[in-house]
């Protein structure tokens, strides 16, 4: 770590808090003259190296002492890796002004309700609109992505200007007719752009990203040849893909059933706001699924990334309470693989195939296209905007480096191409961006109701002991005299950490043991079960977790 120098007046400091080095938890901090603007606030979903972890947050701890200096949060679009951590930020300070498009804010509003956060300040921004947040002048530009209503943001400050693309591509025939605003990009470039922060996800992919409409023939073939139950798995926020499935379902006389809480919530919001066209008498509820023949229904499900608790994974494992899939059924994975999820996805595919299901995916049919600009589109943008400095964002290190090389190929000086990972401190002053330090920006884990209480040592234990670790409780009793001699002593491995964590529950278990002994309990197994029940209820209520519980009662 290199401690950055004190920020000079009229200098813009940029710190990526997530999203540079992995695909997810996108967030960046911009600071000038004591004021901070945040762009995006997303989550990273855990993989098999993070047992028991629910979500991974950006480095929000770097803001803990500066929350009062935050003048706004800009959200570029409504995907989880850009908005999923908003509730965890607003828990710290609910009234931070949040700027975003209509659909993005609608999705955020539902999240905040679920987290019971009140007093929030959501400010709707349309493409082409402008506003100010402290010393930051903001202009929002339409970009095309795999979710409607995505925005790039142009940030003007006393130190210079920044164009942050968010996630984008340049689909020239988009399903929603909403093109990336290349005229706006060009106008920004003509005024002089000091720093271009560009989506890197597809920087290694040559050419231009395939058009969304080009997957329609493959999808039509899947529907035409499916003689049994058809299940389509995609991201719960991929409104465009759901619209394509909806249209094919109507053409082939199938009803549509959403499965998965996030899918139901997001598509309901999208339909209410007019982003999703749902013909009348098309949707059916999960409870009504059995009323229709298998060949008259299409199920749109979550679980395209192999998430263990998702609807698709439960179907593959014969664990779903309503839906089964077997011989003659088809599962269509209408999504790409997020790096790190390969093993989980292939595990689900193998489970389905073993059950006799035909699985159609990107590897064997053109059933998904990316939402990100490929190398040809990025080159086009660099030539169009002609920035003084470039800072690739959104992607693994290989993506960032590949994006930087594209910028250099179009004439951006190598010394003005800033390739950094999370925690780097970049200062923009006098038209020059340079790295001046680095801060600790490690993962922040959400485990049940706890945030940042699980560290690397707990994860190491969990990899050995199980997904949520274990808790042991040891007590010594005298069954003859009916006394609690010692304990209980409660310890844990692989569970959340914290001084005095078990003090309250230890006292509660001690009282329960004394009461049981006073009432004549004379069986150590009975007392162990009592300890197990008390610990289980406590950990479920306080942490929404299910670690292994090992109670031991010794009799003297």
Coordinates of C-alpha atoms in Angstrom, one line a residue:
X1 CA 0.0 0.0 0.0
X2 CA 1.2 3.5 -0.8
X3 CA -0.5 6.3 1.2
X4 CA -1.6 9.0 -1.3
X5 CA -0.7 12.6 -0.7
X6 CA -3.1 15.2 0.6
X7 CA -5.5 16.2 -2.2
X8 CA -4.6 19.5 -3.6
X9 CA -7.3 22.1 -4.4
X10 CA -9.0 21.9 -7.8
X11 CA -7.6 18.4 -8.3
X12 CA -10.0 15.5 -9.1
X13 CA -9.2 12.2 -7.3
X14 CA -10.6 9.0 -8.6
X15 CA -10.6 5.8 -6.5
X16 CA -12.2 2.6 -7.9
X17 CA -13.9 0.9 -5.0
X18 CA -14.8 -2.2 -7.0
X19 CA -15.1 -3.6 -10.5
X20 CA -11.5 -3.2 -11.6
X21 CA -9.9 -6.6 -11.4
X22 CA -13.1 -8.7 -11.3
X23 CA -16.5 -8.7 -13.0
X24 CA -18.9 -7.2 -10.4
X25 CA -19.2 -4.8 -7.4
X26 CA -18.7 -1.9 -9.7
X27 CA -18.2 1.4 -7.9
X28 CA -16.0 4.5 -8.2
X29 CA -15.4 7.5 -6.0
X30 CA -14.7 11.0 -7.4
X31 CA -13.5 13.7 -5.0
X32 CA -12.7 17.4 -5.5
X33 CA -12.4 20.3 -3.0
X34 CA -13.8 18.1 -0.2
X35 CA -16.8 16.8 -2.0
X36 CA -17.3 13.2 -3.2
X37 CA -19.5 11.9 -6.1
X38 CA -20.0 8.1 -6.3
X39 CA -20.7 6.3 -9.6
X40 CA -22.5 2.9 -9.3
X41 CA -22.7 0.7 -6.2
X42 CA -23.0 -3.0 -7.1
X43 CA -22.4 -6.4 -5.7
X44 CA -20.2 -9.4 -6.8
X45 CA -21.8 -12.8 -6.4
X46 CA -19.7 -15.4 -4.5
X47 CA -18.3 -18.4 -6.2
X48 CA -17.2 -21.8 -4.7
X49 CA -14.2 -20.1 -3.0
X50 CA -16.6 -18.1 -0.8
X51 CA -18.6 -20.8 1.0
X52 CA -21.6 -19.5 2.9
X53 CA -21.2 -15.9 1.7
X54 CA -24.3 -14.3 0.2
X55 CA -22.9 -11.2 -1.4
X56 CA -19.6 -9.4 -1.9
X57 CA -19.7 -5.5 -1.6
X58 CA -17.4 -2.8 -2.9
X59 CA -14.9 -1.2 -0.4
X60 CA -17.6 0.8 1.4
X61 CA -15.4 1.0 4.4
X62 CA -13.2 3.6 2.6
X63 CA -16.2 5.9 2.9
X64 CA -17.0 5.4 6.5
X65 CA -15.3 8.7 7.7
X66 CA -16.4 10.7 4.6
X67 CA -20.1 10.0 4.3
X68 CA -21.1 13.6 5.1
X69 CA -18.9 14.7 2.2
X70 CA -20.8 12.6 -0.4
X71 CA -22.9 14.9 -2.6
X72 CA -24.5 12.2 -4.8
X73 CA -24.6 8.7 -6.2
X74 CA -25.0 8.2 -9.9
X75 CA -26.3 4.8 -11.1
X76 CA -25.6 4.0 -14.8
X77 CA -28.1 1.1 -15.0
X78 CA -30.1 -1.5 -13.1
X79 CA -28.0 -4.6 -13.1
X80 CA -27.1 -6.1 -9.7
X81 CA -23.4 -5.6 -10.2
X82 CA -24.1 -1.8 -10.4
X83 CA -27.0 -1.3 -7.9
X84 CA -27.0 -4.3 -5.6
X85 CA -25.0 -2.6 -2.8
X86 CA -27.1 0.6 -2.7
X87 CA -29.0 -0.5 0.4
X88 CA -25.7 -1.2 2.2
X89 CA -24.5 2.3 1.4
X90 CA -27.8 4.0 2.3
X91 CA -27.9 2.1 5.6
X92 CA -24.9 4.3 6.5
X93 CA -26.5 7.5 5.3
X94 CA -30.0 7.2 3.8
X95 CA -30.3 10.8 2.4
X96 CA -27.5 10.6 -0.2
X97 CA -29.1 11.9 -3.4
X98 CA -29.3 9.0 -5.9
X99 CA -29.4 9.8 -9.6
X100 CA -30.5 7.3 -12.2
X101 CA -33.0 6.5 -14.9
X102 CA -36.7 5.6 -14.3
X103 CA -36.2 1.9 -14.5
X104 CA -33.0 1.9 -12.5
X105 CA -34.6 3.8 -9.7
X106 CA -37.7 1.7 -9.7
X107 CA -35.5 -1.4 -9.1
X108 CA -33.6 0.4 -6.4
X109 CA -36.8 1.6 -4.7
X110 CA -37.9 -2.0 -4.3
X111 CA -34.6 -3.0 -2.8
X112 CA -34.7 -0.2 -0.3
X113 CA -38.2 -1.2 0.7
X114 CA -37.0 -4.8 1.3
X115 CA -34.2 -3.5 3.5
X116 CA -36.6 -1.2 5.3
X117 CA -34.6 1.9 4.5
X118 CA -36.6 5.2 4.8
X119 CA -35.8 8.8 4.1
X120 CA -34.0 8.1 0.8
X121 CA -33.7 10.6 -2.0
X122 CA -34.1 9.2 -5.6
X123 CA -33.7 11.7 -8.5
X124 CA -34.9 10.5 -11.9
X125 CA -32.6 11.4 -14.8
X126 CA -33.5 11.0 -18.5
X127 CA -31.1 10.7 -21.4
X128 CA -30.0 14.2 -22.3
X129 CA -30.8 15.7 -18.9
X130 CA -28.3 17.7 -16.7
X131 CA -28.0 18.4 -13.0
X132 CA -25.4 19.4 -10.4
X133 CA -24.2 17.6 -7.3
X134 CA -22.0 19.9 -5.3
X135 CA -19.0 20.9 -7.5
X136 CA -19.9 18.2 -10.1
X137 CA -21.9 19.2 -13.2
X138 CA -23.5 16.0 -14.6
X139 CA -24.9 15.2 -18.1
X140 CA -26.6 11.9 -18.8
X141 CA -26.2 10.2 -22.2
X142 CA -28.2 7.2 -23.5
X143 CA -26.3 4.0 -24.0
X144 CA -27.4 0.6 -25.3
X145 CA -27.0 -2.3 -23.0
X146 CA -28.7 -5.6 -22.1
X147 CA -31.2 -3.8 -19.8
X148 CA -33.3 -0.8 -20.8
X149 CA -32.7 2.8 -19.7
X150 CA -28.9 2.6 -19.3
X151 CA -26.9 5.8 -19.1
X152 CA -23.4 7.1 -19.5
X153 CA -22.5 10.1 -17.4
X154 CA -20.4 13.2 -18.3
X155 CA -18.8 14.7 -15.2
X156 CA -17.5 18.3 -15.4
X157 CA -15.3 19.6 -12.6
X158 CA -12.9 22.4 -11.9
X159 CA -10.1 19.9 -12.6
X160 CA -11.4 18.7 -15.9
X161 CA -14.0 16.5 -17.5
X162 CA -14.7 12.7 -17.3
X163 CA -16.9 10.5 -19.5
X164 CA -17.9 7.3 -17.7
X165 CA -19.6 4.9 -20.1
X166 CA -21.1 2.5 -17.6
X167 CA -21.8 -0.8 -19.3
X168 CA -22.6 -0.3 -23.0
X169 CA -22.5 -1.5 -26.6
X170 CA -23.3 -0.1 -30.0
X171 CA -26.2 -2.2 -31.2
X172 CA -27.4 -0.4 -34.4
X173 CA -30.8 -2.2 -34.4
X174 CA -31.7 -2.4 -30.7
X175 CA -34.9 -4.1 -29.7
X176 CA -36.1 -0.9 -27.9
X177 CA -34.9 1.5 -30.7
X178 CA -32.7 3.2 -28.1
X179 CA -29.3 3.8 -29.6
X180 CA -26.1 4.7 -27.8
X181 CA -25.8 8.5 -28.1
X182 CA -22.7 8.7 -30.3
X183 CA -23.5 12.3 -31.2
X184 CA -23.3 13.1 -27.5
X185 CA -20.0 11.2 -27.2
X186 CA -18.7 13.2 -30.2
X187 CA -19.9 16.5 -28.7
X188 CA -18.2 15.7 -25.4
X189 CA -15.0 14.9 -27.3
X190 CA -15.1 18.1 -29.4
X191 CA -15.2 20.2 -26.2
X192 CA -12.1 18.3 -24.9
X193 CA -12.3 15.3 -22.7
X194 CA -9.7 14.8 -20.0
X195 CA -10.5 11.3 -18.9
X196 CA -12.5 8.5 -20.6
X197 CA -13.5 5.7 -18.3
X198 CA -14.6 2.8 -20.6
X199 CA -16.3 -0.6 -20.2
X200 CA -13.7 -3.3 -20.7
X201 CA -15.7 -6.5 -20.4
X202 CA -15.4 -7.4 -24.1
X203 CA -12.1 -5.7 -25.0
X204 CA -10.5 -9.0 -25.9
X205 CA -13.3 -9.9 -28.4
X206 CA -12.6 -8.7 -31.9
X207 CA -15.1 -7.0 -34.2
X208 CA -18.6 -5.8 -33.1
X209 CA -21.0 -7.4 -30.7
X210 CA -23.7 -9.5 -32.3
X211 CA -27.1 -7.7 -32.6
X212 CA -29.8 -8.7 -30.0
X213 CA -32.2 -9.4 -32.9
X214 CA -29.9 -12.0 -34.4
X215 CA -30.7 -14.6 -31.7
X216 CA -34.4 -14.7 -32.7
X217 CA -33.9 -17.5 -35.4
X218 CA -32.2 -19.8 -32.9
X219 CA -34.8 -19.1 -30.2
X220 CA -37.6 -19.7 -32.7
X221 CA -36.0 -23.1 -33.5
X222 CA -35.9 -24.0 -29.8
X223 CA -39.6 -23.2 -29.4
X224 CA -40.5 -25.1 -32.6
X225 CA -38.7 -28.3 -31.6
X226 CA -39.7 -28.3 -27.9
X227 CA -42.4 -31.0 -27.5
X228 CA -42.5 -30.9 -23.7
X229 CA -41.8 -28.5 -21.0
X230 CA -39.6 -25.5 -21.9
X231 CA -37.6 -23.6 -19.3
X232 CA -35.6 -20.5 -20.1
X233 CA -33.1 -19.3 -17.6
X234 CA -31.7 -15.8 -17.8
X235 CA -30.7 -12.9 -15.6
X236 CA -33.6 -11.5 -13.6
X237 CA -33.0 -8.0 -15.0
X238 CA -32.6 -8.9 -18.7
X239 CA -35.8 -7.3 -19.8
X240 CA -34.9 -7.5 -23.5
X241 CA -34.3 -11.3 -23.3
X242 CA -37.6 -11.8 -21.4
X243 CA -39.4 -9.8 -24.1
X244 CA -38.0 -12.1 -26.8
X245 CA -39.1 -15.2 -24.9
X246 CA -42.5 -13.6 -24.3
X247 CA -42.9 -12.9 -28.0
X248 CA -42.0 -16.5 -29.0
X249 CA -44.3 -17.9 -26.4
X250 CA -47.2 -16.0 -27.8
X251 CA -46.4 -17.1 -31.3
X252 CA -46.2 -20.7 -30.3
X253 CA -49.3 -20.7 -28.1
X254 CA -47.5 -21.1 -24.8
X255 CA -48.4 -19.5 -21.5
X256 CA -45.6 -17.8 -19.5
X257 CA -44.7 -18.5 -15.9
X258 CA -42.1 -16.5 -14.0
X259 CA -40.1 -18.5 -11.4
X260 CA -37.8 -16.8 -8.8
X261 CA -38.6 -13.9 -6.6
X262 CA -36.2 -11.5 -8.3
X263 CA -37.6 -12.4 -11.7
X264 CA -41.2 -11.9 -10.6
X265 CA -40.3 -8.5 -9.0
X266 CA -38.2 -7.1 -11.8
X267 CA -40.5 -8.1 -14.7
X268 CA -43.5 -6.8 -12.8
X269 CA -41.8 -3.4 -12.5
X270 CA -40.7 -3.5 -16.1
X271 CA -44.2 -4.2 -17.3
X272 CA -45.7 -1.5 -15.1
X273 CA -43.3 1.1 -16.5
X274 CA -43.8 0.1 -20.1
X275 CA -40.4 -1.5 -20.7
X276 CA -41.9 -4.9 -21.1
X277 CA -44.9 -5.7 -23.3
X278 CA -47.0 -8.6 -21.8
X279 CA -50.0 -9.5 -24.0
X280 CA -53.2 -10.2 -22.1
X281 CA -53.9 -13.7 -20.9
X282 CA -50.2 -14.7 -21.3
X283 CA -48.9 -14.8 -17.7
X284 CA -49.9 -17.6 -15.3
X285 CA -48.9 -18.0 -11.7
X286 CA -46.7 -20.8 -10.5
X287 CA -49.6 -22.3 -8.5
X288 CA -51.5 -22.7 -11.8
X289 CA -48.7 -24.4 -13.7
X290 CA -50.1 -27.9 -13.4
X291 CA -53.4 -26.8 -15.0
X292 CA -51.7 -26.6 -18.4
X293 CA -50.0 -29.3 -20.6
X294 CA -46.3 -29.2 -20.6
X295 CA -46.2 -28.2 -24.3
X296 CA -48.4 -25.2 -23.6
X297 CA -46.1 -23.5 -21.0
X298 CA -42.7 -21.8 -21.0
X299 CA -41.1 -21.1 -17.6
X300 CA -38.8 -18.1 -17.3
X301 CA -36.5 -18.8 -14.4
X302 CA -33.5 -17.4 -12.5
X303 CA -30.4 -19.5 -12.1
X304 CA -28.5 -19.0 -15.4
X305 CA -25.2 -18.7 -13.4
X306 CA -25.7 -22.0 -11.5
X307 CA -26.5 -20.3 -8.2
X308 CA -27.0 -23.2 -5.7
X309 CA -30.3 -21.9 -4.3
X310 CA -31.8 -20.7 -7.6
X311 CA -34.9 -22.2 -9.2
X312 CA -32.9 -23.9 -12.0
X313 CA -30.4 -25.5 -9.6
X314 CA -33.2 -26.9 -7.5
X315 CA -35.0 -28.3 -10.6
X316 CA -31.7 -30.0 -11.7
X317 CA -31.4 -31.5 -8.2
X318 CA -35.0 -32.7 -7.9
X319 CA -35.5 -30.2 -5.0
X320 CA -38.0 -27.8 -6.5
X321 CA -41.4 -28.1 -4.8
X322 CA -43.4 -27.6 -8.0
X323 CA -41.3 -27.9 -11.2
X324 CA -39.7 -31.0 -12.5
X325 CA -37.7 -31.5 -15.8
X326 CA -36.9 -34.8 -17.4
X327 CA -37.0 -36.7 -20.6
X328 CA -38.4 -34.7 -23.5
X329 CA -38.0 -31.3 -21.7
X330 CA -35.8 -28.5 -22.9
X331 CA -33.8 -25.9 -20.8
X332 CA -32.5 -22.9 -22.6
X333 CA -29.7 -20.9 -20.9
X334 CA -30.1 -17.5 -22.5
X335 CA -27.1 -15.9 -20.8
X336 CA -23.4 -15.7 -20.9
X337 CA -21.0 -17.1 -18.2
X338 CA -19.7 -14.7 -15.7
X339 CA -16.1 -15.5 -15.1
X340 CA -15.8 -17.6 -11.9
X341 CA -19.2 -19.3 -12.4
X342 CA -18.2 -21.9 -14.9
X343 CA -18.1 -24.9 -12.5
X344 CA -21.4 -24.0 -11.0
X345 CA -23.1 -23.7 -14.4
X346 CA -21.7 -26.9 -15.8
X347 CA -22.7 -28.7 -12.6
X348 CA -26.3 -27.6 -13.2
X349 CA -26.1 -28.5 -16.9
X350 CA -24.8 -32.0 -16.1
X351 CA -27.5 -32.5 -13.6
X352 CA -30.2 -31.6 -16.1
X353 CA -28.7 -33.7 -18.9
X354 CA -28.5 -36.7 -16.5
X355 CA -32.2 -36.3 -16.0
X356 CA -32.8 -36.6 -19.7
X357 CA -33.2 -32.8 -20.4
X358 CA -31.9 -31.3 -23.6
X359 CA -29.9 -28.2 -22.6
X360 CA -29.4 -25.4 -25.2
X361 CA -26.8 -22.8 -24.4
X362 CA -24.5 -20.3 -25.9
X363 CA -21.9 -23.0 -26.6
X364 CA -24.2 -24.9 -28.9
X365 CA -26.6 -22.3 -30.3
X366 CA -26.8 -18.5 -30.9
X367 CA -29.2 -18.0 -28.0
X368 CA -27.4 -15.1 -26.2
X369 CA -25.4 -12.0 -27.2
X370 CA -23.3 -9.9 -24.9
X371 CA -24.4 -6.5 -23.5
X372 CA -20.9 -5.1 -23.8
X373 CA -18.9 -3.4 -26.6
X374 CA -16.4 -5.5 -28.4
X375 CA -13.0 -4.3 -29.6
X376 CA -14.3 -2.7 -32.8
X377 CA -16.8 -0.6 -31.0
X378 CA -14.2 0.5 -28.4
X379 CA -11.8 1.6 -31.2
X380 CA -14.7 3.5 -32.8
X381 CA -15.4 5.3 -29.5
X382 CA -11.7 6.2 -28.9
X383 CA -11.4 7.6 -32.4
X384 CA -14.7 9.5 -31.9
X385 CA -14.0 11.0 -28.5
X386 CA -10.2 11.4 -28.7
X387 CA -9.6 11.7 -25.0
X388 CA -6.4 13.0 -23.3
X389 CA -6.4 10.2 -20.8
X390 CA -8.0 6.8 -20.6
X391 CA -8.8 4.6 -17.6
X392 CA -10.4 1.2 -18.5
X393 CA -13.1 0.0 -16.1
X394 CA -15.3 -3.0 -15.5
X395 CA -13.4 -6.2 -16.0
X396 CA -10.6 -8.6 -15.0
X397 CA -7.0 -7.4 -15.4
X398 CA -6.8 -9.0 -18.8
X399 CA -9.8 -7.0 -20.0
X400 CA -8.4 -3.8 -18.6
X401 CA -5.0 -4.3 -20.3
X402 CA -6.6 -5.2 -23.6
X403 CA -8.8 -2.1 -23.5
X404 CA -5.8 0.0 -22.7
X405 CA -4.0 -1.4 -25.7
X406 CA -6.9 -0.4 -27.9
X407 CA -6.7 3.1 -26.6
X408 CA -3.0 3.3 -27.3
X409 CA -3.5 1.9 -30.8
X410 CA -5.8 4.9 -31.6
X411 CA -3.2 7.4 -30.5
X412 CA -3.7 7.9 -26.7
X413 CA -0.1 8.1 -25.3
X414 CA 0.8 5.0 -23.2
X415 CA 1.7 7.2 -20.3
X416 CA -1.8 8.6 -20.4
X417 CA -3.4 5.2 -20.3
X418 CA -4.0 4.3 -16.7
X419 CA -4.4 0.6 -16.0
X420 CA -5.2 0.1 -12.3
X421 CA -7.1 -2.2 -10.0
X422 CA -9.5 -1.5 -7.0
X423 CA -8.0 0.8 -4.4
X424 CA -5.7 2.7 -6.7
X425 CA -5.7 6.5 -6.2
X426 CA -5.6 8.5 -9.5
X427 CA -5.4 12.3 -9.5
X428 CA -6.5 14.3 -12.5
X429 CA -4.9 17.8 -12.8
X430 CA -3.8 20.0 -15.6
X431 CA -5.0 17.5 -18.2
X432 CA -2.9 14.7 -16.9
X433 CA -4.1 11.6 -14.9
X434 CA -1.5 9.8 -12.8
X435 CA -1.5 7.2 -10.0
X436 CA -0.5 8.7 -6.7
X437 CA -1.2 6.0 -4.2
X438 CA -3.1 2.9 -3.2
X439 CA -5.6 2.0 -0.5
X440 CA -6.7 -1.3 1.0
X441 CA -9.9 -2.3 -0.9
X442 CA -10.4 -6.0 -0.1
X443 CA -13.7 -7.8 -0.3
X444 CA -16.5 -7.0 2.1
X445 CA -18.6 -10.1 2.7
X446 CA -22.3 -10.2 3.5
X447 CA -23.2 -13.4 5.4
X448 CA -26.8 -13.5 6.4
X449 CA -27.4 -10.3 8.3
X450 CA -23.8 -9.5 9.0
X451 CA -21.5 -7.3 6.9
X452 CA -17.7 -7.6 7.0
X453 CA -17.8 -10.1 10.0
X454 CA -16.4 -12.9 7.8
X455 CA -12.7 -12.8 6.8
X456 CA -10.2 -14.9 5.0
X457 CA -9.6 -17.1 8.1
X458 CA -13.3 -17.9 8.4
X459 CA -13.5 -18.7 4.7
X460 CA -10.5 -21.1 5.1
X461 CA -12.3 -22.9 7.9
X462 CA -15.5 -23.1 5.9
X463 CA -13.8 -24.7 3.0
X464 CA -12.8 -27.5 5.3
X465 CA -15.8 -27.5 7.7
X466 CA -18.7 -26.6 5.6
X467 CA -20.5 -23.6 4.1
X468 CA -21.3 -21.8 7.3
X469 CA -18.8 -23.2 9.7
X470 CA -19.7 -24.7 13.1
X471 CA -20.5 -23.6 16.6
X472 CA -19.7 -25.8 19.6
X473 CA -21.2 -25.4 23.1
X474 CA -19.7 -27.4 26.1
X475 CA -21.3 -27.5 29.5
X476 CA -20.5 -29.5 32.6
X477 CA -23.4 -30.6 34.9
X478 CA -24.0 -32.7 38.0
X479 CA -27.1 -34.8 37.3
X480 CA -27.2 -36.0 40.9
X481 CA -27.4 -32.6 42.5
X482 CA -29.1 -30.9 39.5
X483 CA -26.5 -28.2 39.2
X484 CA -24.7 -26.5 36.3
X485 CA -21.0 -26.9 37.2
X486 CA -19.4 -25.0 34.4
X487 CA -20.2 -23.3 31.1
X488 CA -21.6 -23.3 28.7
X489 CA -18.5 -22.4 26.7
X490 CA -19.5 -21.4 23.2
X491 CA -16.9 -21.3 20.4
X492 CA -17.0 -21.3 16.7
X493 CA -14.9 -21.9 13.6
X494 CA -15.7 -20.6 10.1
X495 CA -18.6 -18.5 11.6
X496 CA -18.7 -14.7 12.0
X497 CA -16.1 -13.1 14.2
X498 CA -16.5 -10.6 17.0
X499 CA -15.5 -10.0 20.6
X500 CA -18.3 -11.0 23.0
X501 CA -20.3 -12.5 20.2
X502 CA -21.7 -15.4 22.3
X503 CA -22.0 -13.7 25.7
X504 CA -25.8 -13.1 25.5
X505 CA -26.6 -16.6 24.1
X506 CA -24.3 -18.3 26.6
X507 CA -26.1 -16.6 29.5
X508 CA -29.5 -17.7 28.0
X509 CA -28.4 -21.3 27.6
X510 CA -27.0 -21.3 31.1
X511 CA -30.4 -20.2 32.4
X512 CA -32.2 -22.8 30.3
X513 CA -29.9 -25.6 31.6
X514 CA -30.4 -24.6 35.2
X515 CA -34.2 -24.5 34.7
X516 CA -34.1 -28.0 33.1
X517 CA -32.0 -29.4 35.9
X518 CA -34.2 -27.9 38.5
X519 CA -37.2 -29.5 36.9
X520 CA -35.5 -32.9 37.1
X521 CA -33.7 -33.4 33.8
X522 CA -31.4 -36.4 34.2
X523 CA -30.3 -37.1 30.6
X524 CA -27.2 -35.5 29.0
X525 CA -28.7 -36.1 25.5
X526 CA -31.9 -34.2 26.5
X527 CA -29.7 -31.3 27.7
X528 CA -27.6 -31.3 24.5
X529 CA -30.8 -31.1 22.4
X530 CA -31.9 -28.1 24.5
X531 CA -28.6 -26.4 23.8
X532 CA -28.9 -27.2 20.1
X533 CA -32.4 -25.7 19.9
X534 CA -31.4 -22.5 21.8
X535 CA -28.3 -22.0 19.7
X536 CA -30.1 -22.8 16.4
X537 CA -32.9 -20.3 17.1
X538 CA -30.5 -17.6 18.1
X539 CA -28.2 -18.0 15.1
X540 CA -31.1 -18.1 12.7
X541 CA -32.8 -15.1 14.2
X542 CA -29.6 -13.0 14.6
X543 CA -27.6 -14.0 11.5
X544 CA -30.0 -16.0 9.2
X545 CA -27.4 -18.7 9.1
X546 CA -27.3 -22.4 9.6
X547 CA -23.9 -23.5 10.8
X548 CA -23.3 -27.0 12.1
X549 CA -24.1 -26.9 15.9
X550 CA -22.2 -29.3 18.1
X551 CA -23.5 -29.4 21.7
X552 CA -21.7 -31.4 24.4
X553 CA -22.9 -31.9 28.0
X554 CA -20.5 -33.7 30.4
X555 CA -21.7 -35.1 33.6
X556 CA -19.5 -35.2 36.8

